[in-house]
């Protein structure tokens, strides 16, 4: 069964400092990995994805993520955090079940708090 | 504008009542999904549908039902059999098939059982 782990419930970072939100995954076959952001009482917004190719993926709002196959990780990063980045971040993996149906599994989310 | 519309945004239900949450998309996506979000538990998959007239149970389907009679619509019914229905419900869609694309989400429906 596929799974996603986000080991930190909350990450605190000072404004202007680099940030990292961690994600590890487990899936059969090639991993298709995603990061989403959620603001309070809103739906999720897509940030970036890794399908194939370069291990460093760039996305929206200056975010990027590094795919590491040997460590089965897909950590989200940003060189300089903004207060407006404070939100809930979800890592997700897309796979296929035994019936050939696509399935997307999410982590439990990591709350990012950027301190002014 | 293309997107996913969920309604109502807020819903209150008495115990023992069924309630239906609406999800409509105009993105021409084949696949649609329902997730439930609870604090500290992330998103859990309730049901998903890859094509019209076909749907599959997710991880927590008990007490829920869905239909997919039209490509654009994927309503979720929360039945009285669902023991703890108070939650934030999110509908999503994607191109489906062999697509590796991301999910597109609606703004969610918050259900509270009184």
Short mmCIF file of C-alpha atoms in Angstrom, two decimals:
data_model
loop_
_atom_site.label_atom_id
_atom_site.label_comp_id
_atom_site.label_asym_id
_atom_site.label_seq_id
_atom_site.Cartn_x
_atom_site.Cartn_y
_atom_site.Cartn_z
CA UNK A 1 0.00 0.00 0.00
CA UNK A 2 1.22 3.49 -0.77
CA UNK A 3 1.83 5.97 2.02
CA UNK A 4 3.20 9.41 2.78
CA UNK A 5 4.88 10.53 5.99
CA UNK A 6 5.29 14.11 7.11
CA UNK A 7 7.25 13.76 10.34
CA UNK A 8 6.77 17.30 11.63
CA UNK A 9 3.39 18.59 12.78
CA UNK A 10 4.70 22.13 12.75
CA UNK A 11 7.72 23.98 11.43
CA UNK A 12 8.65 27.42 12.72
CA UNK A 13 11.02 29.66 10.79
CA UNK A 14 11.98 33.31 10.96
CA UNK A 15 11.05 35.52 8.05
CA UNK A 16 13.88 35.69 5.54
CA UNK A 17 15.39 32.38 6.60
CA UNK A 18 15.33 29.27 4.42
CA UNK A 19 12.62 26.72 5.15
CA UNK A 20 12.30 22.97 4.68
CA UNK A 21 9.19 20.85 5.10
CA UNK A 22 9.94 17.14 5.08
CA UNK A 23 8.17 14.31 3.25
CA UNK A 24 8.95 10.65 2.70
CA UNK A 25 6.87 8.23 0.67
CA UNK A 26 6.26 4.61 -0.16
CA UNK A 27 4.74 3.49 -3.48
CA UNK A 28 5.07 0.68 -5.99
CA UNK A 29 6.58 1.66 -9.30
CA UNK A 30 7.63 5.14 -10.33
CA UNK A 31 6.66 7.80 -7.81
CA UNK A 32 4.54 10.75 -8.86
CA UNK A 33 4.87 13.27 -6.06
CA UNK A 34 3.08 16.51 -5.27
CA UNK A 35 3.02 19.37 -2.79
CA UNK A 36 -0.11 21.36 -1.98
CA UNK A 37 -0.79 24.32 0.30
CA UNK A 38 -3.98 25.02 2.26
CA UNK A 39 -5.05 28.26 3.87
CA UNK A 40 -7.67 28.20 6.67
CA UNK A 41 -11.11 26.97 5.58
CA UNK A 42 -10.04 26.75 1.95
CA UNK A 43 -9.37 23.99 -0.54
CA UNK A 44 -5.87 22.80 -1.41
CA UNK A 45 -3.78 24.62 -3.99
CA UNK A 46 -1.18 22.85 -6.11
CA UNK A 47 2.43 24.01 -5.62
CA UNK A 48 4.62 21.63 -7.60
CA UNK A 49 5.10 18.06 -8.76
CA UNK A 50 7.78 15.55 -9.64
CA UNK A 51 7.04 13.12 -12.44
CA UNK A 52 10.41 12.44 -14.02
CA UNK A 53 13.64 14.22 -14.94
CA UNK A 54 15.55 16.76 -12.85
CA UNK A 55 15.49 15.94 -9.14
CA UNK A 56 15.04 19.62 -8.24
CA UNK A 57 11.56 20.79 -9.12
CA UNK A 58 10.52 24.44 -9.08
CA UNK A 59 6.96 25.52 -8.39
CA UNK A 60 4.69 28.38 -7.45
CA UNK A 61 5.51 31.24 -5.05
CA UNK A 62 9.27 30.52 -5.08
CA UNK A 63 8.93 27.02 -3.66
CA UNK A 64 11.01 24.09 -4.86
CA UNK A 65 11.34 20.45 -3.89
CA UNK A 66 14.12 17.93 -4.08
CA UNK A 67 13.39 14.35 -5.08
CA UNK A 68 15.74 11.75 -3.58
CA UNK A 69 15.02 8.25 -4.81
CA UNK A 70 17.44 6.44 -2.49
CA UNK A 71 15.96 8.12 0.58
CA UNK A 72 12.39 8.05 -0.81
CA UNK A 73 12.05 11.70 0.11
CA UNK A 74 10.54 14.76 -1.49
CA UNK A 75 11.27 17.71 0.80
CA UNK A 76 9.76 21.13 0.13
CA UNK A 77 12.11 24.12 0.31
CA UNK A 78 12.21 27.86 -0.09
CA UNK A 79 15.35 30.01 0.14
CA UNK A 80 13.71 32.91 1.98
CA UNK A 81 10.46 32.53 3.94
CA UNK A 82 7.67 35.11 3.93
CA UNK A 83 5.04 35.64 6.63
CA UNK A 84 2.44 35.00 3.92
CA UNK A 85 3.86 31.47 3.49
CA UNK A 86 2.31 30.53 6.83
CA UNK A 87 -0.18 27.76 6.01
CA UNK A 88 -0.73 24.01 6.07
CA UNK A 89 1.36 22.02 3.58
CA UNK A 90 0.52 18.57 2.25
CA UNK A 91 2.72 16.09 0.45
CA UNK A 92 0.98 13.52 -1.78
CA UNK A 93 1.85 10.50 -3.91
CA UNK A 94 -0.06 9.14 -6.89
CA UNK A 95 -0.11 5.41 -7.49
CA UNK A 96 -2.29 2.62 -8.82
CA UNK A 97 -4.20 0.02 -6.84
CA UNK A 98 -4.48 -3.66 -7.74
CA UNK A 99 -7.55 -2.96 -9.87
CA UNK A 100 -5.66 -0.52 -12.05
CA UNK A 101 -7.32 2.55 -10.57
CA UNK A 102 -5.34 5.65 -9.77
CA UNK A 103 -5.17 6.62 -6.15
CA UNK A 104 -3.72 9.73 -4.53
CA UNK A 105 -2.59 9.48 -0.90
CA UNK A 106 -1.86 12.52 1.24
CA UNK A 107 0.31 13.02 4.30
CA UNK A 108 -1.21 14.42 7.49
CA UNK A 109 0.07 17.91 6.75
CA UNK A 110 2.69 20.20 8.26
CA UNK A 111 1.79 23.59 9.63
CA UNK A 112 4.34 26.20 8.62
CA UNK A 113 4.60 29.24 10.85
CA UNK A 114 6.80 32.08 9.60
CA UNK A 115 7.69 34.45 12.40
CA UNK A 116 8.12 38.15 11.57
CA UNK B 1 -13.72 30.41 -15.16
CA UNK B 2 -12.95 26.70 -15.03
CA UNK B 3 -12.94 25.06 -11.67
CA UNK B 4 -14.69 22.99 -9.06
CA UNK B 5 -17.72 24.22 -7.15
CA UNK B 6 -18.74 22.69 -3.86
CA UNK B 7 -21.97 23.54 -2.10
CA UNK B 8 -23.04 24.31 0.49
CA UNK B 9 -19.97 25.79 2.16
CA UNK B 10 -21.45 25.25 5.62
CA UNK B 11 -24.07 22.67 6.56
CA UNK B 12 -25.68 21.70 9.82
CA UNK B 13 -27.39 18.37 10.30
CA UNK B 14 -29.30 16.72 13.07
CA UNK B 15 -28.32 13.23 14.07
CA UNK B 16 -30.10 10.60 12.03
CA UNK B 17 -30.45 12.73 8.91
CA UNK B 18 -28.86 12.08 5.57
CA UNK B 19 -27.23 15.01 3.82
CA UNK B 20 -25.89 15.42 0.28
CA UNK B 21 -22.88 17.55 -0.62
CA UNK B 22 -22.67 18.83 -4.16
CA UNK B 23 -19.54 18.86 -6.33
CA UNK B 24 -19.56 20.17 -9.90
CA UNK B 25 -16.60 20.67 -12.25
CA UNK B 26 -16.30 22.30 -15.66
CA UNK B 27 -12.71 21.24 -16.32
CA UNK B 28 -13.74 18.26 -18.47
CA UNK B 29 -11.87 15.98 -16.06
CA UNK B 30 -12.60 12.26 -16.05
CA UNK B 31 -11.57 11.55 -12.46
CA UNK B 32 -13.22 12.92 -9.33
CA UNK B 33 -12.51 12.37 -5.65
CA UNK B 34 -13.99 12.99 -2.21
CA UNK B 35 -11.74 13.50 0.78
CA UNK B 36 -12.51 14.05 4.42
CA UNK B 37 -10.25 16.32 6.47
CA UNK B 38 -10.03 16.17 10.26
CA UNK B 39 -7.50 18.06 12.39
CA UNK B 40 -4.26 16.09 12.73
CA UNK B 41 -5.36 13.38 10.30
CA UNK B 42 -4.75 14.98 6.96
CA UNK B 43 -6.94 14.04 4.01
CA UNK B 44 -8.55 10.63 3.90
CA UNK B 45 -10.07 9.28 0.70
CA UNK B 46 -13.79 8.45 0.86
CA UNK B 47 -14.68 7.60 -2.75
CA UNK B 48 -13.22 8.16 -6.18
CA UNK B 49 -14.44 7.83 -9.74
CA UNK B 50 -12.33 7.43 -12.85
CA UNK B 51 -15.20 7.61 -15.36
CA UNK B 52 -18.94 8.16 -15.52
CA UNK B 53 -21.06 5.44 -13.93
CA UNK B 54 -18.07 3.94 -12.15
CA UNK B 55 -16.69 4.62 -8.68
CA UNK B 56 -14.51 2.93 -6.11
CA UNK B 57 -14.44 2.92 -2.33
CA UNK B 58 -11.57 4.73 -0.74
CA UNK B 59 -10.12 4.17 2.70
CA UNK B 60 -13.11 5.35 4.76
CA UNK B 61 -16.22 4.70 2.62
CA UNK B 62 -18.45 3.33 5.40
CA UNK B 63 -21.46 5.55 6.01
CA UNK B 64 -21.06 7.41 2.70
CA UNK B 65 -22.48 6.95 -0.79
CA UNK B 66 -21.82 8.58 -4.16
CA UNK B 67 -23.10 8.61 -7.71
CA UNK B 68 -21.48 9.57 -11.01
CA UNK B 69 -24.28 9.93 -13.54
CA UNK B 70 -22.66 12.86 -15.31
CA UNK B 71 -19.03 13.68 -15.99
CA UNK B 72 -19.38 17.08 -14.33
CA UNK B 73 -21.04 15.95 -11.12
CA UNK B 74 -20.00 13.75 -8.19
CA UNK B 75 -22.35 14.25 -5.21
CA UNK B 76 -21.55 12.74 -1.82
CA UNK B 77 -24.27 11.60 0.58
CA UNK B 78 -23.39 11.38 4.25
CA UNK B 79 -25.82 8.87 5.68
CA UNK B 80 -27.06 8.38 9.21
CA UNK B 81 -24.79 5.32 9.36
CA UNK B 82 -21.71 7.55 9.47
CA UNK B 83 -20.80 7.58 13.16
CA UNK B 84 -18.84 10.82 13.27
CA UNK B 85 -19.73 12.95 10.25
CA UNK B 86 -18.60 16.35 11.55
CA UNK B 87 -15.66 17.26 9.29
CA UNK B 88 -14.43 19.36 6.39
CA UNK B 89 -15.17 17.65 3.06
CA UNK B 90 -13.11 18.31 -0.05
CA UNK B 91 -13.93 17.39 -3.62
CA UNK B 92 -11.22 17.20 -6.27
CA UNK B 93 -10.80 16.29 -9.92
CA UNK B 94 -8.01 15.38 -12.31
CA UNK B 95 -7.74 14.45 -15.98
CA UNK B 96 -7.74 10.75 -15.09
CA UNK B 97 -6.69 7.81 -17.21
CA UNK B 98 -2.93 7.59 -17.33
CA UNK B 99 -2.59 11.22 -16.34
CA UNK B 100 0.13 12.16 -13.90
CA UNK B 101 -1.39 15.56 -13.31
CA UNK B 102 -2.24 17.24 -10.09
CA UNK B 103 -5.63 17.35 -8.39
CA UNK B 104 -7.80 20.43 -8.57
CA UNK B 105 -9.75 21.10 -5.38
CA UNK B 106 -12.97 22.83 -4.53
CA UNK B 107 -13.24 25.20 -1.57
CA UNK B 108 -14.72 22.57 0.70
CA UNK B 109 -17.92 21.97 2.64
CA UNK B 110 -17.93 22.02 6.42
CA UNK B 111 -20.51 19.69 7.92
CA UNK B 112 -21.50 19.97 11.57
CA UNK B 113 -23.79 17.50 13.25
CA UNK B 114 -25.80 19.05 16.06
#
